[in-house]
mmCIF file with all atom_site columns, C-alpha atoms in Angstrom:
data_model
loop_
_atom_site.group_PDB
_atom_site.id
_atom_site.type_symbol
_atom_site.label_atom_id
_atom_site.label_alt_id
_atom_site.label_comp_id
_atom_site.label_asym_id
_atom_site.label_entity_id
_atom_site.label_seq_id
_atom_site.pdbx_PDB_ins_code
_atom_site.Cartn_x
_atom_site.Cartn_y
_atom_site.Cartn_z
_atom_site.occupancy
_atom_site.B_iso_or_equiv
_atom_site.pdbx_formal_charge
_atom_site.auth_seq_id
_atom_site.auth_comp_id
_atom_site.auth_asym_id
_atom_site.auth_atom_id
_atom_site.pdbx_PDB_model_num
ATOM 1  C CA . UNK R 1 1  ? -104.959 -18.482 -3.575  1.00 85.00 ? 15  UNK R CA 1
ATOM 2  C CA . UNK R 1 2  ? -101.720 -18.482 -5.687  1.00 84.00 ? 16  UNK R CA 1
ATOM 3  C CA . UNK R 1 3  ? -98.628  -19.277 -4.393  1.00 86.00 ? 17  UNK R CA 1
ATOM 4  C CA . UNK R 1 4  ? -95.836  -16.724 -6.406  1.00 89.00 ? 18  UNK R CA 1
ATOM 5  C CA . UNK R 1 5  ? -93.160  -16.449 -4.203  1.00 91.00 ? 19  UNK R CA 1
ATOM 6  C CA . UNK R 1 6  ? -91.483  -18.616 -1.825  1.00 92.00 ? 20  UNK R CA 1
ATOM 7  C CA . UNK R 1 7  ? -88.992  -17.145 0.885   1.00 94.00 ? 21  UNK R CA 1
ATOM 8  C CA . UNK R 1 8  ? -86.087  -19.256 -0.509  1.00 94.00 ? 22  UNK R CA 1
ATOM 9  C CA . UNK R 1 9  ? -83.775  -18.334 2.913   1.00 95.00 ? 23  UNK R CA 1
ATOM 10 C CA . UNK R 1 10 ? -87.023  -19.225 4.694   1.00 95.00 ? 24  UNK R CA 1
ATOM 11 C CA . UNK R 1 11 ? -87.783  -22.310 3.597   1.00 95.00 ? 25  UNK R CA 1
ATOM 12 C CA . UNK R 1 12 ? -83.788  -23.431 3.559   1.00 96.00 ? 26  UNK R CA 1
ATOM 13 C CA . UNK R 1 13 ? -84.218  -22.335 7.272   1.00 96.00 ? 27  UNK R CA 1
ATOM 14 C CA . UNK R 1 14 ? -86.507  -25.020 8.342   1.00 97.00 ? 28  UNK R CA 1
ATOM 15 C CA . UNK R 1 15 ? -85.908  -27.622 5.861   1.00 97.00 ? 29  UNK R CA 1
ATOM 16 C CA . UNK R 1 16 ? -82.109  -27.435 6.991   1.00 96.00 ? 30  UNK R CA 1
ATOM 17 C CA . UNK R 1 17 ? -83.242  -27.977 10.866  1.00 97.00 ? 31  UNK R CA 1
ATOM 18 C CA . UNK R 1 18 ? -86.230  -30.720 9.378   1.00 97.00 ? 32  UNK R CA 1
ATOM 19 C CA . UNK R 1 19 ? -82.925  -32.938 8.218   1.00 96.00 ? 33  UNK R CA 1
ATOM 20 C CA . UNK R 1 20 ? -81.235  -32.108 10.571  1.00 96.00 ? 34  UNK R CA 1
ATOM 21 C CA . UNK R 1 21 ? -83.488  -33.936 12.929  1.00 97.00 ? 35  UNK R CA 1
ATOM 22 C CA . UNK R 1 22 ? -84.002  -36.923 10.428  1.00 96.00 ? 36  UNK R CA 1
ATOM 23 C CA . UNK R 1 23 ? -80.161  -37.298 10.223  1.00 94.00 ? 37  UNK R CA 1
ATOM 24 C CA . UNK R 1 24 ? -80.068  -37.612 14.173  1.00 94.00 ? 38  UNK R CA 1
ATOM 25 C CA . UNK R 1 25 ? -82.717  -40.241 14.091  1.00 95.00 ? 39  UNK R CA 1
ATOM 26 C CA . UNK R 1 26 ? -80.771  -41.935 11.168  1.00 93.00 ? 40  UNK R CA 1
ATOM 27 C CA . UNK R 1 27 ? -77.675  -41.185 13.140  1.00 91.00 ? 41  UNK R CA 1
ATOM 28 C CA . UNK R 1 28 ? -78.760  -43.176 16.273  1.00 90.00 ? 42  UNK R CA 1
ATOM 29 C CA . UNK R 1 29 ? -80.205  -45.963 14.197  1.00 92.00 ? 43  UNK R CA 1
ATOM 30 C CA . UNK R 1 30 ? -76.835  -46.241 11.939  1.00 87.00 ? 44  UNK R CA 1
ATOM 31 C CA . UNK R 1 31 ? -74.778  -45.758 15.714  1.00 86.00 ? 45  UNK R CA 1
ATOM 32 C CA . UNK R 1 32 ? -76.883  -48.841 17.220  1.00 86.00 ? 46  UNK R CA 1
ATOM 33 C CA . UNK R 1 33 ? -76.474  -50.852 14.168  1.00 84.00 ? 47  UNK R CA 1
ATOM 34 C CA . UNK R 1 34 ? -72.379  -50.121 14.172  1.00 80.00 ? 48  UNK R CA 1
ATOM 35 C CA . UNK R 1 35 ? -72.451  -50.720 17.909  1.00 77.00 ? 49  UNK R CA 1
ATOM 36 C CA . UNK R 1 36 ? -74.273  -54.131 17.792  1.00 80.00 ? 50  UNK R CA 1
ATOM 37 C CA . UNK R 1 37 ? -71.737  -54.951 14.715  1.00 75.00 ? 51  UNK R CA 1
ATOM 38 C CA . UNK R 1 38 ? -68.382  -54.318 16.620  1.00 72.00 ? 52  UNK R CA 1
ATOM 39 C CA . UNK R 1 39 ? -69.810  -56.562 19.230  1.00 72.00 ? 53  UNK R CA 1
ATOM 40 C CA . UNK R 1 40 ? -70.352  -59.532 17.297  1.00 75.00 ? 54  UNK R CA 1
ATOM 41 C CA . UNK R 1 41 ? -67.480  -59.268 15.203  1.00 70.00 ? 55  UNK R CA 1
ATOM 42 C CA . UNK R 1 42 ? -64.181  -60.687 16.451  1.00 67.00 ? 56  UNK R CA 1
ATOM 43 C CA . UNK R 1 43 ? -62.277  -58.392 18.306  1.00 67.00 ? 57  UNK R CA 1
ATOM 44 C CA . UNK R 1 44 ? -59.298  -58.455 15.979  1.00 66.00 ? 58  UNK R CA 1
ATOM 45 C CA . UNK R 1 45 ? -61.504  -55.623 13.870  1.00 61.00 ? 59  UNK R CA 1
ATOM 46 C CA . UNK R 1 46 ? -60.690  -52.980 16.706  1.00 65.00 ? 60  UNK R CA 1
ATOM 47 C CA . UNK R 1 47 ? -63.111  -50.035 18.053  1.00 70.00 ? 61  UNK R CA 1
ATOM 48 C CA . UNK R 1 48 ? -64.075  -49.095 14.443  1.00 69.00 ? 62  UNK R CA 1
ATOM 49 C CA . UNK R 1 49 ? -67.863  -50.420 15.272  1.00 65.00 ? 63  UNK R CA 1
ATOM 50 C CA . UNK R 1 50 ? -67.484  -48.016 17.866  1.00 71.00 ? 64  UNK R CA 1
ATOM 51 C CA . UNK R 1 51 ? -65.772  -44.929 16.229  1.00 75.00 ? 65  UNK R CA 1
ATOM 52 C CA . UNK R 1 52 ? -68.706  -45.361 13.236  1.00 75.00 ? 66  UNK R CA 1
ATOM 53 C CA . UNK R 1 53 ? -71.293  -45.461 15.654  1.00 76.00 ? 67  UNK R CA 1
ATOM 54 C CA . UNK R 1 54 ? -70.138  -42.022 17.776  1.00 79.00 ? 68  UNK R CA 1
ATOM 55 C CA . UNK R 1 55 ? -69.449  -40.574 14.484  1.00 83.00 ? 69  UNK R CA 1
ATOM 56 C CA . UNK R 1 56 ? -73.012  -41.173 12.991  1.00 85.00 ? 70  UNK R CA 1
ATOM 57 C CA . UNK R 1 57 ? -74.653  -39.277 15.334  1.00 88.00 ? 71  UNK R CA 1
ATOM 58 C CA . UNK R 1 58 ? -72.262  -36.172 14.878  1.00 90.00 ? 72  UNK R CA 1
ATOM 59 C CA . UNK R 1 59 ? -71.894  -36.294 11.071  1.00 91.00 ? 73  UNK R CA 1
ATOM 60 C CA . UNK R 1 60 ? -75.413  -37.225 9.854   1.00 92.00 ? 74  UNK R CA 1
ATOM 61 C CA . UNK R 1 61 ? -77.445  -35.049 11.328  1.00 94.00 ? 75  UNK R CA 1
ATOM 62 C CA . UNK R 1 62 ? -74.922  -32.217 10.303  1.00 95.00 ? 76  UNK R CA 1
ATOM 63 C CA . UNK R 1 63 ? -74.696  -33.723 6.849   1.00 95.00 ? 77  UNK R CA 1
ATOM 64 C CA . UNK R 1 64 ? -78.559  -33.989 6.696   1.00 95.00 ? 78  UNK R CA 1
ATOM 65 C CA . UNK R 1 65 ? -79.199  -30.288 7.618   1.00 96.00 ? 79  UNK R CA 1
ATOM 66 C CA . UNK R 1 66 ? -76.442  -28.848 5.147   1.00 97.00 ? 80  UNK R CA 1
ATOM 67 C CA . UNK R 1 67 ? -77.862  -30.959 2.388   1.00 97.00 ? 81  UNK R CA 1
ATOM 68 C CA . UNK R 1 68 ? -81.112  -29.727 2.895   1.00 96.00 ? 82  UNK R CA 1
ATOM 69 C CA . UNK R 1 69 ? -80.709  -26.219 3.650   1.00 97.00 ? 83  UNK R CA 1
ATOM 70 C CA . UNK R 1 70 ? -78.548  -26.296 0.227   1.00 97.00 ? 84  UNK R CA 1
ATOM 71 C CA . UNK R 1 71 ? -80.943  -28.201 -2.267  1.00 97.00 ? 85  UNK R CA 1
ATOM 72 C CA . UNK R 1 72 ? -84.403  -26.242 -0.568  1.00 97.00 ? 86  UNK R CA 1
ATOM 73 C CA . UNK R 1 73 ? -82.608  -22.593 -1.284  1.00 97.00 ? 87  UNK R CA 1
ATOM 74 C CA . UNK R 1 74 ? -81.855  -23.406 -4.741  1.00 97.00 ? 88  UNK R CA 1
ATOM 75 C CA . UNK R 1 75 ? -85.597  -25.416 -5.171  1.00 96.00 ? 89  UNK R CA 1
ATOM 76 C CA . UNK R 1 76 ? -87.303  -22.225 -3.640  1.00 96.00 ? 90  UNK R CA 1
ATOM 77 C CA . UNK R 1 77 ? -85.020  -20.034 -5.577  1.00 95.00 ? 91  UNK R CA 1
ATOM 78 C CA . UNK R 1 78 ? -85.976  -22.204 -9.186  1.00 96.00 ? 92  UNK R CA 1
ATOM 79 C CA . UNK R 1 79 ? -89.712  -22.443 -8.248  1.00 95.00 ? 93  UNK R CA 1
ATOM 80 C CA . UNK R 1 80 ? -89.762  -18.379 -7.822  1.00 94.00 ? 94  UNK R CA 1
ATOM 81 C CA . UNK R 1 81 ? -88.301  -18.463 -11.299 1.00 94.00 ? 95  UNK R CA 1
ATOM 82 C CA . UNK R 1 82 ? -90.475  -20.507 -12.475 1.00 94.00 ? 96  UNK R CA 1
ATOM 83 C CA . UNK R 1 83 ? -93.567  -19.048 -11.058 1.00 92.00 ? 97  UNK R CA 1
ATOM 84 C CA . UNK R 1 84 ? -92.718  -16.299 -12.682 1.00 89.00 ? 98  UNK R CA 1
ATOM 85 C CA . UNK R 1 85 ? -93.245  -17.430 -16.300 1.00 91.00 ? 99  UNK R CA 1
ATOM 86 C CA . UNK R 1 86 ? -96.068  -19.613 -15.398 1.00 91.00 ? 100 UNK R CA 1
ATOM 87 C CA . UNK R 1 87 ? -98.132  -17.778 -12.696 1.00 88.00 ? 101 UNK R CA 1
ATOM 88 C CA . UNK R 1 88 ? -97.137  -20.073 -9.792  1.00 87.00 ? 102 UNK R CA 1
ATOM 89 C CA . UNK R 1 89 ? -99.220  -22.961 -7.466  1.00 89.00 ? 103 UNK R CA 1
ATOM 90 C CA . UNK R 1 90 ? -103.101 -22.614 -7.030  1.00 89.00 ? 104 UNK R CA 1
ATOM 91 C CA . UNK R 1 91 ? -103.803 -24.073 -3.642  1.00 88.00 ? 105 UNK R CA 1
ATOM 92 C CA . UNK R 1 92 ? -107.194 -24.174 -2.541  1.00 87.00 ? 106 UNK R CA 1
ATOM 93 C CA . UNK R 1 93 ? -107.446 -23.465 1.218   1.00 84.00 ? 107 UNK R CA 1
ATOM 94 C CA . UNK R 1 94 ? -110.487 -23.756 3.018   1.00 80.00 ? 108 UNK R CA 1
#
């Protein structure tokens, strides 16, 4: 079997909610680490451990899925390109 044509809004589809899901794991790990930080620093620093932390788990896993929904669209889009000239993947399923 030949692979000649990838679905690029397909793929971007389910890589984009793939990252999405590693940026909330990365999220709560980056949030615990921030968390753990603000309490051992002095409290002069303020609630920024805090604010970093919260953040993190909103902006990551949105950053995550944008980034790659965006760069699997325009990879699907280039490998359909590509396939085109040179005839595309052989996989061999059994």
């Amino acid at each position: 079997m030949i692979v000649r044509r990838i679905g690029p809004l397909s793929l971007a589809k389910l890589t984009g909610v793939l990252y999405a899901f590693f940026g909330l794991i990365f999220g709560g790990i980056f949030s615990l680490v921030s968390i753990i930080g603000g309490a051992i620093v002095p409290k002069e620093a303020g609630p920024m451990g805090l604010i970093f932390g919260v953040a993190a788990i909103i902006i990551l896993p949105v950053f995550y899925g944008l980034m790659g929904f965006l760069t699997s669209l325009i990879g699907a889009a280039i490998y359909n390109w590509l396939a085109g000239w040179l005839g595309g993947v052989e996989l061999d399923v059994t």
